[in-house]
Amino acid sequence: MISASNLSVRLSDKPVLHGVSVEARAGELTAIVGPNGSGKTTTLKAIAGEVAYDGTVRINGHDIAALKPWELALKRAVLPQSTVISFPFTVREIVRMGLSIGGTAGAAQTDRIAQEALEAVDLTGFSGRFYQELSGGEQQRVQMARVLCQIWEPVTSGEPSFLLLDEPVSSLDIRHQLTIMRLARDFCSRGGGVIAIMHDLNLTAMFADRMIMMKTGRVHAAGSPQEVMTDEIMEAVFGCAMRVNVTPHGTVPFVLPHTAAH
Ligand SMILES: Nc1ncnc2c1ncn2[C@@H]1O[C@H](COP(=O)(O)OP(=O)(O)O)[C@@H](O)[C@H]1O
Ligand SMILES: [Mg+2]
């Protein structure tokens, strides 16, 4: 379980987060949604230990402030919102960076795991390609393969690990969006946990166990998609009129804006 309590962050002397609390359980996909600039990335960075914060972040009861970098790297892997790589690395080299950080695999396993991670993101055969020569969506899937290599086993020595994903499907076509969301769900069903920042509310409703809705550096609402996807909460968070409905053959909510023009 990840338990972040009362996180406050200032960036360049500007207050960005104001007492944000987030809980993410193993076995569950927790989605963070909210408008641009609402503090989603900053929250994920604080949970990852990548930005200075007031408050506490615990992973499986361990205060991350007391963990060494290599200990943290075994407990969580981070997919950043964008990754600029200025050296001509190949796909194979980038994916293996995950393995060298995680360090859970022996030498004999590394080739197999790197290969399987690329297969999982539908990039079989891309090993020798240069990262810079790939499309944005392909690059995003390479980064996802790297993250999977870092945390190949969702549970290690009885402790769940976590994937922290900042907009993992933002550049992907619909088929690959489903590929990546199913991978995240599969990681959860094998005992790990996932926190994913999402923009597509309908994809989120399909895949997330819990949604955390942020607005202006605070948590506005948190709960299951059924609980928090209401007309009132959606409008309050995103500032535009939206109508929530449910799919004809189930209970999954979906949302559409009231009108195309305003
Ligand atoms: N390095 C920085 N210095 C000052 N302000 C920043 C910095 N990085 C982000 N911000 C501001 O913090 C707020 C939250 O940013 P962010 O967490 O990236 O939002 P989100 O991911 O929800 O779009 C925004 O208003 C953004 O402009
Ligand atoms: Mg962001």
mmCIF file of C-alpha atoms and ligand atoms in Angstrom:
data_model
loop_
_atom_site.group_PDB
_atom_site.id
_atom_site.type_symbol
_atom_site.label_atom_id
_atom_site.label_comp_id
_atom_site.label_asym_id
_atom_site.label_seq_id
_atom_site.Cartn_x
_atom_site.Cartn_y
_atom_site.Cartn_z
ATOM 1 C CA MET A 1 0.000 0.000 0.000
ATOM 2 C CA ILE A 2 1.137 3.521 -0.774
ATOM 3 C CA SER A 3 0.005 6.027 1.753
ATOM 4 C CA ALA A 4 0.824 9.676 1.113
ATOM 5 C CA SER A 5 -0.470 12.056 3.729
ATOM 6 C CA ASN A 6 -0.756 15.773 3.794
ATOM 7 C CA LEU A 7 1.705 16.503 0.985
ATOM 8 C CA SER A 8 2.564 20.110 0.349
ATOM 9 C CA VAL A 9 5.019 21.146 -2.357
ATOM 10 C CA ARG A 10 6.435 24.475 -3.457
ATOM 11 C CA LEU A 11 8.105 24.796 -6.859
ATOM 12 C CA SER A 12 10.208 27.890 -7.614
ATOM 13 C CA ASP A 13 8.741 29.323 -4.405
ATOM 14 C CA LYS A 14 5.180 28.878 -5.696
ATOM 15 C CA PRO A 15 2.831 26.664 -3.633
ATOM 16 C CA VAL A 16 1.686 23.858 -5.930
ATOM 17 C CA LEU A 17 0.272 21.187 -3.597
ATOM 18 C CA HIS A 18 -1.755 22.010 -0.490
ATOM 19 C CA GLY A 19 -2.118 19.031 1.859
ATOM 20 C CA VAL A 20 -2.736 16.268 -0.681
ATOM 21 C CA SER A 21 -3.437 12.771 0.685
ATOM 22 C CA VAL A 22 -3.479 9.709 -1.564
ATOM 23 C CA GLU A 23 -3.885 6.043 -0.771
ATOM 24 C CA ALA A 24 -3.222 3.317 -3.312
ATOM 25 C CA ARG A 25 -3.717 -0.306 -2.388
ATOM 26 C CA ALA A 26 -1.932 -3.308 -3.829
ATOM 27 C CA GLY A 27 -4.189 -5.194 -6.220
ATOM 28 C CA GLU A 28 -5.842 -1.961 -7.337
ATOM 29 C CA LEU A 29 -5.455 0.553 -10.122
ATOM 30 C CA THR A 30 -5.730 4.056 -8.687
ATOM 31 C CA ALA A 31 -6.218 6.798 -11.273
ATOM 32 C CA ILE A 32 -5.438 10.467 -10.695
ATOM 33 C CA VAL A 33 -7.439 12.817 -12.919
ATOM 34 C CA GLY A 34 -7.874 16.569 -13.046
ATOM 35 C CA PRO A 35 -7.353 19.605 -15.252
ATOM 36 C CA ASN A 36 -3.978 20.715 -16.622
ATOM 37 C CA GLY A 37 -1.880 22.253 -13.880
ATOM 38 C CA SER A 38 -3.952 20.789 -11.019
ATOM 39 C CA GLY A 39 -0.887 19.124 -9.475
ATOM 40 C CA LYS A 40 -1.140 15.530 -10.733
ATOM 41 C CA THR A 41 2.470 15.230 -11.898
ATOM 42 C CA THR A 42 3.768 16.978 -8.791
ATOM 43 C CA THR A 43 1.807 14.554 -6.600
ATOM 44 C CA LEU A 44 3.232 11.556 -8.459
ATOM 45 C CA LYS A 45 6.760 13.003 -8.219
ATOM 46 C CA ALA A 46 6.378 13.499 -4.479
ATOM 47 C CA ILE A 47 5.163 9.901 -4.083
ATOM 48 C CA ALA A 48 8.160 8.792 -6.172
ATOM 49 C CA GLY A 49 10.502 10.798 -3.929
ATOM 50 C CA GLU A 50 11.599 12.931 -6.877
ATOM 51 C CA VAL A 51 10.588 16.311 -5.492
ATOM 52 C CA ALA A 52 10.940 17.851 -2.017
ATOM 53 C CA TYR A 53 7.685 17.822 -0.012
ATOM 54 C CA ASP A 54 6.239 18.420 3.438
ATOM 55 C CA GLY A 55 4.193 15.465 4.662
ATOM 56 C CA THR A 56 4.791 11.720 4.634
ATOM 57 C CA VAL A 57 4.970 9.075 1.935
ATOM 58 C CA ARG A 58 4.945 5.434 3.008
ATOM 59 C CA ILE A 59 5.272 2.385 0.780
ATOM 60 C CA ASN A 60 4.186 -0.787 2.573
ATOM 61 C CA GLY A 61 4.702 1.064 5.841
ATOM 62 C CA HIS A 62 8.256 2.240 5.011
ATOM 63 C CA ASP A 63 8.758 6.003 5.057
ATOM 64 C CA ILE A 64 10.413 6.605 1.667
ATOM 65 C CA ALA A 65 12.540 9.383 3.172
ATOM 66 C CA ALA A 66 14.416 6.666 5.085
ATOM 67 C CA LEU A 67 14.948 4.346 2.086
ATOM 68 C CA LYS A 68 18.125 4.214 0.029
ATOM 69 C CA PRO A 69 17.689 4.890 -3.709
ATOM 70 C CA TRP A 70 18.231 1.225 -4.610
ATOM 71 C CA GLU A 71 15.668 0.124 -2.009
ATOM 72 C CA LEU A 72 13.143 2.558 -3.479
ATOM 73 C CA ALA A 73 13.925 1.302 -6.985
ATOM 74 C CA LEU A 74 12.833 -2.219 -5.994
ATOM 75 C CA LYS A 75 9.523 -0.971 -4.585
ATOM 76 C CA ARG A 76 8.335 1.373 -7.328
ATOM 77 C CA ALA A 77 9.064 2.265 -10.947
ATOM 78 C CA VAL A 78 8.188 5.608 -12.516
ATOM 79 C CA LEU A 79 6.993 6.375 -16.033
ATOM 80 C CA PRO A 80 7.518 10.148 -16.492
ATOM 81 C CA GLN A 81 5.087 12.291 -18.486
ATOM 82 C CA SER A 82 7.711 12.851 -21.161
ATOM 83 C CA THR A 83 11.202 11.541 -21.620
ATOM 84 C CA VAL A 84 13.692 13.377 -23.763
ATOM 85 C CA ILE A 85 16.724 11.274 -24.581
ATOM 86 C CA SER A 86 19.483 13.133 -26.351
ATOM 87 C CA PHE A 87 21.893 10.229 -26.953
ATOM 88 C CA PRO A 88 21.393 7.706 -29.758
ATOM 89 C CA PHE A 89 20.348 4.788 -27.549
ATOM 90 C CA THR A 90 18.713 1.745 -29.063
ATOM 91 C CA VAL A 91 15.409 0.382 -27.777
ATOM 92 C CA ARG A 92 17.280 -2.600 -26.267
ATOM 93 C CA GLU A 93 19.596 -0.281 -24.307
ATOM 94 C CA ILE A 94 16.740 1.781 -22.899
ATOM 95 C CA VAL A 95 14.681 -1.225 -21.846
ATOM 96 C CA ARG A 96 17.735 -2.745 -20.160
ATOM 97 C CA MET A 97 18.182 0.451 -18.104
ATOM 98 C CA GLY A 98 15.117 -0.741 -16.208
ATOM 99 C CA LEU A 99 16.761 -4.072 -15.514
ATOM 100 C CA SER A 100 19.957 -2.474 -14.260
ATOM 101 C CA ILE A 101 18.020 -0.192 -11.895
ATOM 102 C CA GLY A 102 15.767 -2.940 -10.569
ATOM 103 C CA GLY A 103 18.544 -5.508 -10.468
ATOM 104 C CA THR A 104 16.146 -8.329 -9.688
ATOM 105 C CA ALA A 105 17.213 -10.522 -12.595
ATOM 106 C CA GLY A 106 20.340 -12.585 -13.079
ATOM 107 C CA ALA A 107 22.377 -12.246 -16.274
ATOM 108 C CA ALA A 108 20.732 -15.269 -17.893
ATOM 109 C CA GLN A 109 17.275 -13.807 -17.353
ATOM 110 C CA THR A 110 17.901 -10.287 -18.630
ATOM 111 C CA ASP A 111 17.555 -11.072 -22.337
ATOM 112 C CA ARG A 112 14.346 -12.988 -21.778
ATOM 113 C CA ILE A 113 12.773 -10.308 -19.568
ATOM 114 C CA ALA A 114 13.716 -7.464 -21.930
ATOM 115 C CA GLN A 115 12.269 -9.479 -24.820
ATOM 116 C CA GLU A 116 9.058 -10.279 -22.950
ATOM 117 C CA ALA A 117 8.626 -6.644 -21.862
ATOM 118 C CA LEU A 118 8.913 -5.503 -25.492
ATOM 119 C CA GLU A 119 6.413 -8.172 -26.552
ATOM 120 C CA ALA A 120 4.037 -7.017 -23.809
ATOM 121 C CA VAL A 121 3.979 -3.475 -25.239
ATOM 122 C CA ASP A 122 3.693 -4.774 -28.814
ATOM 123 C CA LEU A 123 7.226 -3.794 -29.860
ATOM 124 C CA THR A 124 8.610 -7.197 -30.799
ATOM 125 C CA GLY A 125 11.389 -6.685 -33.329
ATOM 126 C CA PHE A 126 12.145 -3.103 -32.261
ATOM 127 C CA SER A 127 15.229 -3.976 -30.111
ATOM 128 C CA GLY A 128 17.816 -2.668 -32.556
ATOM 129 C CA ARG A 129 15.945 0.513 -33.557
ATOM 130 C CA PHE A 130 17.158 3.925 -32.369
ATOM 131 C CA TYR A 131 14.812 5.473 -29.778
ATOM 132 C CA GLN A 132 14.991 8.910 -31.394
ATOM 133 C CA GLU A 133 13.769 7.456 -34.681
ATOM 134 C CA LEU A 134 10.511 6.124 -33.200
ATOM 135 C CA SER A 135 7.098 7.787 -33.141
ATOM 136 C CA GLY A 136 5.877 9.423 -29.920
ATOM 137 C CA GLY A 137 3.566 6.493 -29.192
ATOM 138 C CA GLU A 138 6.315 3.938 -29.837
ATOM 139 C CA GLN A 139 8.682 5.857 -27.539
ATOM 140 C CA GLN A 140 6.014 5.872 -24.831
ATOM 141 C CA ARG A 141 5.692 2.076 -25.124
ATOM 142 C CA VAL A 142 9.491 1.657 -24.932
ATOM 143 C CA GLN A 143 9.437 3.624 -21.664
ATOM 144 C CA MET A 144 6.627 1.388 -20.403
ATOM 145 C CA ALA A 145 8.754 -1.682 -21.237
ATOM 146 C CA ARG A 146 11.645 -0.138 -19.284
ATOM 147 C CA VAL A 147 9.366 0.404 -16.273
ATOM 148 C CA LEU A 148 8.078 -3.177 -16.462
ATOM 149 C CA CYS A 149 11.662 -4.464 -16.538
ATOM 150 C CA GLN A 150 12.458 -2.511 -13.381
ATOM 151 C CA ILE A 151 9.557 -4.128 -11.506
ATOM 152 C CA TRP A 152 9.165 -7.449 -13.294
ATOM 153 C CA GLU A 153 7.656 -9.234 -10.272
ATOM 154 C CA PRO A 154 4.620 -7.432 -8.768
ATOM 155 C CA VAL A 155 5.348 -9.059 -5.408
ATOM 156 C CA THR A 156 8.872 -9.582 -4.020
ATOM 157 C CA SER A 157 9.546 -11.239 -0.646
ATOM 158 C CA GLY A 158 5.869 -10.880 0.201
ATOM 159 C CA GLU A 159 5.820 -7.110 -0.468
ATOM 160 C CA PRO A 160 3.854 -5.577 -3.340
ATOM 161 C CA SER A 161 5.595 -3.195 -5.736
ATOM 162 C CA PHE A 162 4.030 -0.228 -7.469
ATOM 163 C CA LEU A 163 4.025 1.279 -10.952
ATOM 164 C CA LEU A 164 3.709 5.082 -10.973
ATOM 165 C CA LEU A 165 2.565 6.056 -14.460
ATOM 166 C CA ASP A 166 2.235 9.681 -15.604
ATOM 167 C CA GLU A 167 -0.168 9.700 -18.567
ATOM 168 C CA PRO A 168 0.877 6.252 -19.843
ATOM 169 C CA VAL A 169 -1.565 6.256 -22.774
ATOM 170 C CA SER A 170 -1.560 9.936 -23.795
ATOM 171 C CA SER A 171 0.170 9.337 -27.161
ATOM 172 C CA LEU A 172 -1.343 5.952 -27.983
ATOM 173 C CA ASP A 173 -3.942 4.784 -30.494
ATOM 174 C CA ILE A 174 -7.021 3.053 -29.053
ATOM 175 C CA ARG A 175 -5.690 -0.506 -29.462
ATOM 176 C CA HIS A 176 -2.431 0.300 -27.689
ATOM 177 C CA GLN A 177 -4.289 2.264 -24.998
ATOM 178 C CA LEU A 178 -6.113 -0.969 -24.214
ATOM 179 C CA THR A 179 -2.837 -2.957 -24.367
ATOM 180 C CA ILE A 180 -1.211 -0.724 -21.761
ATOM 181 C CA MET A 181 -4.285 -0.489 -19.507
ATOM 182 C CA ARG A 182 -4.634 -4.307 -19.582
ATOM 183 C CA LEU A 183 -0.948 -4.625 -18.664
ATOM 184 C CA ALA A 184 -1.546 -2.314 -15.699
ATOM 185 C CA ARG A 185 -4.608 -4.335 -14.634
ATOM 186 C CA ASP A 186 -2.678 -7.588 -15.011
ATOM 187 C CA PHE A 187 0.073 -6.167 -12.771
ATOM 188 C CA CYS A 188 -2.619 -5.432 -10.161
ATOM 189 C CA SER A 189 -4.256 -8.843 -10.456
ATOM 190 C CA ARG A 190 -0.853 -10.431 -9.760
ATOM 191 C CA GLY A 191 -0.633 -8.515 -6.470
ATOM 192 C CA GLY A 192 1.108 -5.244 -7.394
ATOM 193 C CA GLY A 193 -0.374 -1.772 -7.338
ATOM 194 C CA VAL A 194 -0.630 0.979 -9.949
ATOM 195 C CA ILE A 195 -1.116 4.734 -9.745
ATOM 196 C CA ALA A 196 -1.815 6.189 -13.186
ATOM 197 C CA ILE A 197 -2.444 9.804 -14.159
ATOM 198 C CA MET A 198 -5.138 9.762 -16.823
ATOM 199 C CA HIS A 199 -6.948 12.225 -19.071
ATOM 200 C CA ASP A 200 -9.428 9.918 -20.796
ATOM 201 C CA LEU A 201 -12.224 9.723 -18.240
ATOM 202 C CA ASN A 202 -14.056 6.900 -20.012
ATOM 203 C CA LEU A 203 -10.962 4.693 -20.239
ATOM 204 C CA THR A 204 -10.377 5.488 -16.570
ATOM 205 C CA ALA A 205 -13.908 4.423 -15.640
ATOM 206 C CA MET A 206 -13.369 1.120 -17.466
ATOM 207 C CA PHE A 207 -10.068 0.256 -15.780
ATOM 208 C CA ALA A 208 -9.693 2.084 -12.462
ATOM 209 C CA ASP A 209 -10.736 0.727 -9.074
ATOM 210 C CA ARG A 210 -10.424 4.184 -7.530
ATOM 211 C CA MET A 211 -10.272 7.699 -8.941
ATOM 212 C CA ILE A 212 -8.671 10.664 -7.254
ATOM 213 C CA MET A 213 -9.861 13.954 -8.701
ATOM 214 C CA MET A 214 -7.542 16.906 -8.249
ATOM 215 C CA LYS A 215 -8.203 20.583 -8.620
ATOM 216 C CA THR A 216 -5.851 23.507 -7.918
ATOM 217 C CA GLY A 217 -3.336 21.452 -5.917
ATOM 218 C CA ARG A 218 -5.920 19.677 -3.748
ATOM 219 C CA VAL A 219 -7.897 16.431 -3.801
ATOM 220 C CA HIS A 220 -11.455 17.393 -4.682
ATOM 221 C CA ALA A 221 -12.978 13.896 -4.556
ATOM 222 C CA ALA A 222 -11.858 10.280 -4.241
ATOM 223 C CA GLY A 223 -13.708 6.993 -4.614
ATOM 224 C CA SER A 224 -14.779 4.389 -7.150
ATOM 225 C CA PRO A 225 -15.660 5.670 -10.662
ATOM 226 C CA GLN A 226 -19.326 5.032 -9.816
ATOM 227 C CA GLU A 227 -19.004 7.204 -6.710
ATOM 228 C CA VAL A 228 -17.096 10.166 -8.087
ATOM 229 C CA MET A 229 -18.187 10.372 -11.721
ATOM 230 C CA THR A 230 -21.250 12.503 -11.160
ATOM 231 C CA ASP A 231 -22.434 15.519 -13.162
ATOM 232 C CA GLU A 232 -21.763 17.806 -10.186
ATOM 233 C CA ILE A 233 -18.231 16.596 -9.395
ATOM 234 C CA MET A 234 -17.209 16.508 -13.065
ATOM 235 C CA GLU A 235 -18.395 20.048 -13.639
ATOM 236 C CA ALA A 236 -16.806 21.323 -10.432
ATOM 237 C CA VAL A 237 -13.434 19.721 -11.233
ATOM 238 C CA PHE A 238 -13.185 20.377 -14.961
ATOM 239 C CA GLY A 239 -15.206 23.586 -15.216
ATOM 240 C CA CYS A 240 -17.430 22.491 -18.073
ATOM 241 C CA ALA A 241 -20.894 20.984 -18.119
ATOM 242 C CA MET A 242 -20.819 17.224 -18.529
ATOM 243 C CA ARG A 243 -23.428 14.504 -18.412
ATOM 244 C CA VAL A 244 -22.590 11.152 -16.842
ATOM 245 C CA ASN A 245 -24.394 8.058 -18.043
ATOM 246 C CA VAL A 246 -23.916 4.307 -17.701
ATOM 247 C CA THR A 247 -23.177 1.810 -20.444
ATOM 248 C CA PRO A 248 -26.271 -0.113 -21.597
ATOM 249 C CA HIS A 249 -25.071 -3.536 -20.431
ATOM 250 C CA GLY A 250 -23.269 -2.701 -17.233
ATOM 251 C CA THR A 251 -22.523 -0.267 -14.499
ATOM 252 C CA VAL A 252 -19.477 1.479 -15.972
ATOM 253 C CA PRO A 253 -20.101 5.229 -16.113
ATOM 254 C CA PHE A 254 -19.228 7.260 -19.191
ATOM 255 C CA VAL A 255 -19.265 10.987 -19.617
ATOM 256 C CA LEU A 256 -19.872 13.375 -22.502
ATOM 257 C CA PRO A 257 -19.748 17.176 -22.565
ATOM 258 C CA HIS A 258 -23.212 18.766 -22.665
ATOM 259 C CA THR A 259 -22.658 20.384 -26.031
ATOM 260 C CA ALA A 260 -19.917 20.503 -28.629
ATOM 261 C CA ALA A 261 -20.165 24.286 -28.924
ATOM 262 C CA HIS A 262 -20.678 26.474 -25.866
HETATM 263 N N1 LIG B 1 9.323 23.902 -11.822
HETATM 264 C C1 LIG B 1 8.210 24.585 -11.591
HETATM 265 N N2 LIG B 1 8.232 25.819 -11.063
HETATM 266 C C2 LIG B 1 7.097 26.510 -10.794
HETATM 267 N N3 LIG B 1 5.881 26.032 -11.012
HETATM 268 C C3 LIG B 1 5.771 24.796 -11.538
HETATM 269 C C4 LIG B 1 6.930 24.007 -11.856
HETATM 270 N N4 LIG B 1 6.498 22.811 -12.360
HETATM 271 C C5 LIG B 1 5.159 22.883 -12.374
HETATM 272 N N5 LIG B 1 4.715 24.055 -11.889
HETATM 273 C C6 LIG B 1 3.309 24.487 -11.727
HETATM 274 O O1 LIG B 1 2.704 23.651 -10.769
HETATM 275 C C7 LIG B 1 1.355 23.394 -11.112
HETATM 276 C C8 LIG B 1 1.089 21.897 -11.138
HETATM 277 O O2 LIG B 1 1.846 21.305 -12.187
HETATM 278 P P1 LIG B 1 1.719 19.772 -12.512
HETATM 279 O O3 LIG B 1 1.819 18.987 -11.261
HETATM 280 O O4 LIG B 1 2.718 19.462 -13.590
HETATM 281 O O5 LIG B 1 0.225 19.691 -13.086
HETATM 282 P P2 LIG B 1 -0.548 18.550 -13.887
HETATM 283 O O6 LIG B 1 0.341 17.358 -13.989
HETATM 284 O O7 LIG B 1 -1.799 18.314 -13.104
HETATM 285 O O8 LIG B 1 -0.881 19.138 -15.239
HETATM 286 C C9 LIG B 1 1.114 24.105 -12.442
HETATM 287 O O9 LIG B 1 0.477 25.328 -12.177
HETATM 288 C C10 LIG B 1 2.506 24.325 -12.982
HETATM 289 O O10 LIG B 1 2.525 25.480 -13.772
HETATM 290 MG MG MG B 2 1.201 16.388 -15.617
#
